[in-house]
PDB file of C-alpha atoms in Angstrom:
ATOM      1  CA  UNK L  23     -52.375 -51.699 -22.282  1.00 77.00           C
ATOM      2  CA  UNK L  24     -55.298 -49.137 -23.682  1.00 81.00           C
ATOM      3  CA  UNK L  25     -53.443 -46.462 -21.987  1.00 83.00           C
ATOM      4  CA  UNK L  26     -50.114 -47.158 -24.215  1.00 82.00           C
ATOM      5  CA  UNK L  27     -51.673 -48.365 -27.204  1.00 84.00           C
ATOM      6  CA  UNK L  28     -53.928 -44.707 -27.500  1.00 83.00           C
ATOM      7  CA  UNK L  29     -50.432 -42.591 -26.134  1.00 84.00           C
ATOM      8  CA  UNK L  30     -49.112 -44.267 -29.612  1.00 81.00           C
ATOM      9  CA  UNK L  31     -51.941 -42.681 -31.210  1.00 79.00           C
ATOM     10  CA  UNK L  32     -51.792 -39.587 -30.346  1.00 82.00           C
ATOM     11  CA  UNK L  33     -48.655 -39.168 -29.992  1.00 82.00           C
ATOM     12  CA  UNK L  34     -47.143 -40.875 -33.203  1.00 76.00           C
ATOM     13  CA  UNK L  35     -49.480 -40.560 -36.206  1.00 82.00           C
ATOM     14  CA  UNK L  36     -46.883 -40.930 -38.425  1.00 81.00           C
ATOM     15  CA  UNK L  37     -44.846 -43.379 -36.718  1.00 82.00           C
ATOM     16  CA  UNK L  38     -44.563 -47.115 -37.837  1.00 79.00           C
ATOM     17  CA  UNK L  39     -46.142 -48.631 -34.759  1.00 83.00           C
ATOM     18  CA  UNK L  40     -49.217 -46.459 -35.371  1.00 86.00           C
ATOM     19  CA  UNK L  41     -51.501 -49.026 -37.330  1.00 87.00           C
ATOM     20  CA  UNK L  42     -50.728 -51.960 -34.909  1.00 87.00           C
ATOM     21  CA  UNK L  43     -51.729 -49.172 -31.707  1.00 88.00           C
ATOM     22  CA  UNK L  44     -54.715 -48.145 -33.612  1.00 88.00           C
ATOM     23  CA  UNK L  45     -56.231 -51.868 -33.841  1.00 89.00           C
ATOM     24  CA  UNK L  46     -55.056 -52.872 -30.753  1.00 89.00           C
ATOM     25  CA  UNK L  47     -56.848 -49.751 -28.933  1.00 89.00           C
ATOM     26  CA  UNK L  48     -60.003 -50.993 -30.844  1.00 88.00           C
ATOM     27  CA  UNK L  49     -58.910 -54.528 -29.591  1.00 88.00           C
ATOM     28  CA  UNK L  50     -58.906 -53.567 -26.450  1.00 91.00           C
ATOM     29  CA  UNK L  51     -62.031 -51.445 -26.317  1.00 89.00           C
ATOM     30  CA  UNK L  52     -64.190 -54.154 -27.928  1.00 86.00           C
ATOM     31  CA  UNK L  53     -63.204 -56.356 -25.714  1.00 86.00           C
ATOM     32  CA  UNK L  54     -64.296 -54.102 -22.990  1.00 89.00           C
ATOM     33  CA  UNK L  55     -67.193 -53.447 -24.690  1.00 86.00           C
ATOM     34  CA  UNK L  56     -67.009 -50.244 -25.412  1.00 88.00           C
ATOM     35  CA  UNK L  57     -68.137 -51.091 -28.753  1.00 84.00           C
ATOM     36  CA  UNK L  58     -68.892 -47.569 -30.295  1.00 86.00           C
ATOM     37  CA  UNK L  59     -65.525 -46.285 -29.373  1.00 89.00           C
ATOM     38  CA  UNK L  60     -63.802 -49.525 -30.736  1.00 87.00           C
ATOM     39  CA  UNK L  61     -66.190 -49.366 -34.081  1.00 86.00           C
ATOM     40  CA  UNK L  62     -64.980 -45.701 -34.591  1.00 89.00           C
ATOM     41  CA  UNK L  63     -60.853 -46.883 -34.314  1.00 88.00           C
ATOM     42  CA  UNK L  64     -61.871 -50.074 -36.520  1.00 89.00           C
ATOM     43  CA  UNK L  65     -63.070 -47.378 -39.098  1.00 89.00           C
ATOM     44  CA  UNK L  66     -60.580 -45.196 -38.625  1.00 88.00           C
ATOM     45  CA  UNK L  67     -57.988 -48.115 -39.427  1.00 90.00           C
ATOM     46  CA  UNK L  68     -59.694 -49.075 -42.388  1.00 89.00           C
ATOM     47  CA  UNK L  69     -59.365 -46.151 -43.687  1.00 90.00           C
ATOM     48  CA  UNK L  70     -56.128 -45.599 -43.166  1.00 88.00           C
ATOM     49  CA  UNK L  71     -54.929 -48.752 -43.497  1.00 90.00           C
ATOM     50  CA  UNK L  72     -56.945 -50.433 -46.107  1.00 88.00           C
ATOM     51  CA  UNK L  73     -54.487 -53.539 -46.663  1.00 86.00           C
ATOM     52  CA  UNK L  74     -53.249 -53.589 -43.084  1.00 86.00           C
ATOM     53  CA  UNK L  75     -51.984 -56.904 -41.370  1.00 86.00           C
ATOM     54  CA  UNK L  76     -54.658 -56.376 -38.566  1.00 89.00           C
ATOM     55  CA  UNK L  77     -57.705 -55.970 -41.115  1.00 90.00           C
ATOM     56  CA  UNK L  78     -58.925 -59.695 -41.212  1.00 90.00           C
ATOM     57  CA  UNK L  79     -59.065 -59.249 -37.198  1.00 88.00           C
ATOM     58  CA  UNK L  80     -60.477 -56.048 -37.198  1.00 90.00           C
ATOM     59  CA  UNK L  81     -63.394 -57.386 -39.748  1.00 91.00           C
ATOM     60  CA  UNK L  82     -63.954 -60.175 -37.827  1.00 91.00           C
ATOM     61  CA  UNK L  83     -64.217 -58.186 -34.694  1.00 88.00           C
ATOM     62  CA  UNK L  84     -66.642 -56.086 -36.666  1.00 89.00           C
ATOM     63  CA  UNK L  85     -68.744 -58.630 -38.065  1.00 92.00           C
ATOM     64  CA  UNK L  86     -69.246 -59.901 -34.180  1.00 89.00           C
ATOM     65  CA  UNK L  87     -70.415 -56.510 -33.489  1.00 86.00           C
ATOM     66  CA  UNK L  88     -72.720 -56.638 -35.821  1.00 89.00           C
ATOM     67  CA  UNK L  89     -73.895 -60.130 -34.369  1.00 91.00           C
ATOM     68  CA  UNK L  90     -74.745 -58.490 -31.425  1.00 87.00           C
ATOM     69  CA  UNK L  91     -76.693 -55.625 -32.762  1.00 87.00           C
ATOM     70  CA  UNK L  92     -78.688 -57.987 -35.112  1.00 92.00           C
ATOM     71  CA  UNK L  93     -77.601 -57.151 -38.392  1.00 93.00           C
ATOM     72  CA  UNK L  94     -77.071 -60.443 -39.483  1.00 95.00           C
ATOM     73  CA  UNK L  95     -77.068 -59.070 -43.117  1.00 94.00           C
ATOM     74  CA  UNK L  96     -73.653 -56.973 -42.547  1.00 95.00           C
ATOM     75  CA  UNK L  97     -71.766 -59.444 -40.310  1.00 96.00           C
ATOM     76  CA  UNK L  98     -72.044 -62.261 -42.835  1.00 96.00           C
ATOM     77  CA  UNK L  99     -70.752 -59.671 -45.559  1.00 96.00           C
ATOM     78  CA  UNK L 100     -67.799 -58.528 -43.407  1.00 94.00           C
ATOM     79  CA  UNK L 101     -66.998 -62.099 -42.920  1.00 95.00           C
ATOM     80  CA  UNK L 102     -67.514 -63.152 -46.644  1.00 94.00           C
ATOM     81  CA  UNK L 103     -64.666 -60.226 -47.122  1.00 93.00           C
ATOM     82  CA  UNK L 104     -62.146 -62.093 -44.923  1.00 91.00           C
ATOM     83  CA  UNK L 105     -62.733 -64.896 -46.647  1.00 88.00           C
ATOM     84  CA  UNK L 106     -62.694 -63.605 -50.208  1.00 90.00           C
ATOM     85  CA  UNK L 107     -59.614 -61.145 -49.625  1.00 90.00           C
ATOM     86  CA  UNK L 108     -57.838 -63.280 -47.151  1.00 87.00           C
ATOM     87  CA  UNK L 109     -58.175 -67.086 -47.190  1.00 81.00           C
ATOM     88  CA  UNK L 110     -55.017 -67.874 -45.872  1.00 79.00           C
ATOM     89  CA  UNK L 111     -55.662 -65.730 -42.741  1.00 79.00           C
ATOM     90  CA  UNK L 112     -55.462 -67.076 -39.419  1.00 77.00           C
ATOM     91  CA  UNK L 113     -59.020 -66.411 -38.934  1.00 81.00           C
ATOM     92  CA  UNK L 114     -60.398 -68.367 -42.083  1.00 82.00           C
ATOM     93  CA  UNK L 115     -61.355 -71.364 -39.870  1.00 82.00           C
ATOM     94  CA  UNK L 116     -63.649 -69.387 -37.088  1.00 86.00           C
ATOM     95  CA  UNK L 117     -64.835 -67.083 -39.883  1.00 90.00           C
ATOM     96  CA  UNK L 118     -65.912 -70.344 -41.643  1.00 91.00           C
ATOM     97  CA  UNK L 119     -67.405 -71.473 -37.977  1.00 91.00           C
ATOM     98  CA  UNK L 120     -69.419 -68.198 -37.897  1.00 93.00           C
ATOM     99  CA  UNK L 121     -70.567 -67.804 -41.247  1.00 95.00           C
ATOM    100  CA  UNK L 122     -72.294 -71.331 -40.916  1.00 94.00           C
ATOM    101  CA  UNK L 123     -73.590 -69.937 -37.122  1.00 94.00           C
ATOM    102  CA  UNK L 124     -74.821 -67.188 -39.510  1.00 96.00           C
ATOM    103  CA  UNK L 125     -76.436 -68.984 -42.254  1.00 96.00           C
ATOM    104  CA  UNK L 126     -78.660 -71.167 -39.653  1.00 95.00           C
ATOM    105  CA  UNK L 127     -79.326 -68.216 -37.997  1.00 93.00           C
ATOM    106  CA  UNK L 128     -81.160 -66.952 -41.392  1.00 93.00           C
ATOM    107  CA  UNK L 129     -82.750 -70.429 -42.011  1.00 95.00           C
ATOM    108  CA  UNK L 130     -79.851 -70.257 -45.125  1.00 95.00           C
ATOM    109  CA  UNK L 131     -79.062 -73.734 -44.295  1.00 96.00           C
ATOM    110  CA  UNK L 132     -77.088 -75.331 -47.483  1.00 96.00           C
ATOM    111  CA  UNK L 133     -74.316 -72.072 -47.489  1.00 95.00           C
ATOM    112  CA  UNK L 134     -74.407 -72.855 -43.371  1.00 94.00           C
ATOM    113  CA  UNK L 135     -73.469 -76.053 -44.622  1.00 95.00           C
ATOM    114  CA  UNK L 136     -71.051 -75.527 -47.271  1.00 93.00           C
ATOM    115  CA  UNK L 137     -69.272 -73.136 -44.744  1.00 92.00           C
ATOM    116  CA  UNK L 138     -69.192 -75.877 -41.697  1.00 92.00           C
ATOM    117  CA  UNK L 139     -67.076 -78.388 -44.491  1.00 90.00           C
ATOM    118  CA  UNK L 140     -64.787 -75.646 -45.627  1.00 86.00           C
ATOM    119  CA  UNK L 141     -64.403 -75.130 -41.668  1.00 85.00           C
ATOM    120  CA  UNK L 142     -63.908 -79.382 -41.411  1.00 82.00           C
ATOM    121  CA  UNK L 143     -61.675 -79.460 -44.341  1.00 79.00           C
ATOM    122  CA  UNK L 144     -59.152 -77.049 -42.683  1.00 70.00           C
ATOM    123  CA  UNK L 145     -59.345 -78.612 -38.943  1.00 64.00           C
ATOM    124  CA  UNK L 146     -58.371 -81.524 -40.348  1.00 59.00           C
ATOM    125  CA  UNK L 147     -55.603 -80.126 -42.000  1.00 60.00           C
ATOM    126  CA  UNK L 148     -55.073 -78.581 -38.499  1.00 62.00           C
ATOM    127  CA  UNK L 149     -54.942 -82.273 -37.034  1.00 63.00           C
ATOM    128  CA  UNK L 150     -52.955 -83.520 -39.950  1.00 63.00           C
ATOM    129  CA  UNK L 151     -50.330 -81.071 -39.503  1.00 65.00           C
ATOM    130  CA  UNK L 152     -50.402 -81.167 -35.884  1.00 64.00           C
ATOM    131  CA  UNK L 153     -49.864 -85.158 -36.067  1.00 67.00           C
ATOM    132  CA  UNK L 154     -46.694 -84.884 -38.120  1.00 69.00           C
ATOM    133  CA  UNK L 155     -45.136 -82.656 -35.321  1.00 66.00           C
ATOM    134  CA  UNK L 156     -45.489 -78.858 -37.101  1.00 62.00           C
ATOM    135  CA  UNK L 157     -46.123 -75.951 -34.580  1.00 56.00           C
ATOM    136  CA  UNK L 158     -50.061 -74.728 -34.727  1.00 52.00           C
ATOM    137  CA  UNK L 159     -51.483 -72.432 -32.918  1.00 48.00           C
ATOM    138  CA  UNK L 160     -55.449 -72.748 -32.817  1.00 47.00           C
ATOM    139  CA  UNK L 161     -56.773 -75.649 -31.194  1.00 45.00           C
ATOM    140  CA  UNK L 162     -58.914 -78.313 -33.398  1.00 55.00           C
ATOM    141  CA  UNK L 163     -63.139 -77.558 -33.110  1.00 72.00           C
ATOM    142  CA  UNK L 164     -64.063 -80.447 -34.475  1.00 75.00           C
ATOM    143  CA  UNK L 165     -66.437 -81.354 -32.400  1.00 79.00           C
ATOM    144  CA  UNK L 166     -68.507 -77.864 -32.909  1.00 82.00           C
ATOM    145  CA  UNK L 167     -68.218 -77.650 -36.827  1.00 84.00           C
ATOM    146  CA  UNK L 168     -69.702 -81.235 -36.887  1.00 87.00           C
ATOM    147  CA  UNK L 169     -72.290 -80.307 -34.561  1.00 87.00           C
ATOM    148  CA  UNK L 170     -73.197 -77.385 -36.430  1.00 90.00           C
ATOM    149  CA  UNK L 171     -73.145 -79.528 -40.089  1.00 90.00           C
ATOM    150  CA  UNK L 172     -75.513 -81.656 -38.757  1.00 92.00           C
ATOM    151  CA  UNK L 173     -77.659 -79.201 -37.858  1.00 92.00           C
ATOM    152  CA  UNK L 174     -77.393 -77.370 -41.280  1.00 93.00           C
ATOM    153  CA  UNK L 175     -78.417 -81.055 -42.647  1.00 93.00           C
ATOM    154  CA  UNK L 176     -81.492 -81.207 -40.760  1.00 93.00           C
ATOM    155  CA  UNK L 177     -82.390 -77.832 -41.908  1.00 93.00           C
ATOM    156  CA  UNK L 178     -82.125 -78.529 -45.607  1.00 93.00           C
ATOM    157  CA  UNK L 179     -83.596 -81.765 -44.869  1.00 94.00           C
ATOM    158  CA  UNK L 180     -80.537 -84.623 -45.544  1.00 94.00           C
ATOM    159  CA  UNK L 181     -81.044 -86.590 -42.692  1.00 95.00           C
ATOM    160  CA  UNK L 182     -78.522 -89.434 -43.703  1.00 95.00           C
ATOM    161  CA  UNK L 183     -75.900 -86.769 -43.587  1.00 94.00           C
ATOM    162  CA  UNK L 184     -76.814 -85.624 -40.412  1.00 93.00           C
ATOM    163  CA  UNK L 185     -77.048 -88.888 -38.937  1.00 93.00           C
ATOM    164  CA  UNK L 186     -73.552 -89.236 -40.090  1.00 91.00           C
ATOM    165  CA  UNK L 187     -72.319 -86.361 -38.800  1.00 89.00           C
ATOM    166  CA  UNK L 188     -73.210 -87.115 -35.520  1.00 88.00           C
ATOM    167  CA  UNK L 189     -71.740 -90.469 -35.696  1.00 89.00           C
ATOM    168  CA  UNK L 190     -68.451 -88.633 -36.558  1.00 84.00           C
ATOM    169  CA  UNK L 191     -68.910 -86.200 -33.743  1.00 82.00           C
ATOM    170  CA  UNK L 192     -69.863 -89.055 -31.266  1.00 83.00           C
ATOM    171  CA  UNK L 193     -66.495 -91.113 -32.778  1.00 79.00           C
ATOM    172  CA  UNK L 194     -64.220 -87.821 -32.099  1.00 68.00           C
ATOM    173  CA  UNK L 195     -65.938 -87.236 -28.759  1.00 65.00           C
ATOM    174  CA  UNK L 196     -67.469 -90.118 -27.200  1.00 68.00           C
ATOM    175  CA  UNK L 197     -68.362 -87.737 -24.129  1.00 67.00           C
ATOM    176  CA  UNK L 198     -70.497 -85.694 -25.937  1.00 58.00           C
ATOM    177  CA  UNK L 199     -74.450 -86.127 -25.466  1.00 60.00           C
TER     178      UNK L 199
END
């Protein structure tokens, strides 16, 4: 795959498959972890490609790097940036999951929280649509995004609505200790 994808870009700057070869090499590399050479392509693209279908994944993909190197600060703009320029991106739901990840992660605990509903509010349009038959393609997390709301509840101190939400989570997964 890297070896085709980076043939296209070199190869065929100017070409219409060049944008989709250029985030799939970075793809590809992050997900080898080669994360400088994948940051370099995913700056490269963004550059080039400023609009691009592939930029909500390549900002996501970003803000994860940034995760990992501890700047917290950046990844939760990046992923405020898919949200704000594209909220009816496929990745709106784990960008809301991660932004509330985020948030606890810098004791920020009521924007964790507002992030983990957003998150709910569009699984269960995910379940809603998925019960009247249409196609979907993620899978629900409901169990995770009411984990993580209750734990942005205890953080800002509203135990009722914890309490709730882990009555929720234990209703949607009795299995779950």
């Amino acid at each position: 795959g890297l070896r085709l994808f980076s043939e296209v870009v070199r190869n065929y700057p100017g070409s219409g498959s060049y944008g989709a070869a250029l985030a799939k090499c970075g793809q590809i590399l992050y997900s080898l972890n080669r994360l400088t050479e994948a940051d370099s392509l995913f700056k490269h693209y963004k550059s080039e490609f400023p609009d691009g279908s592939d930029l909500p994944h390549i900002l996501f993909s970003e803000a994860i790097l940034k995760e990992r190197q501890n700047q917290y600060g950046q990844a939760i703009t990046l992923l405020e940036t898919v949200g704000r320029r594209f909220p009816f991106s496929p990745w709106r739901n784990q960008v809301q999951k991660k932004l509330g990840r985020l948030y606890i992660m810098q004791n920020d605990y009521q924007s964790a929280a507002g992030h983990y509903s957003n998150a709910l509010s569009e699984d269960s349009l995910y379940l809603f649509a998925q019960s009247v038959g249409l196609p979907m393609k993620s899978v629900s997390q409901r169990s995770s995004l009411l984990q993580g709301l209750a734990e942005a509840y205890i953080g800002i101190h509203d135990f009722e609505k914890a309490k709730n939400c882990y009555f929720r989570l234990l209703k949607a997964d009795p299995s779950h200790e």
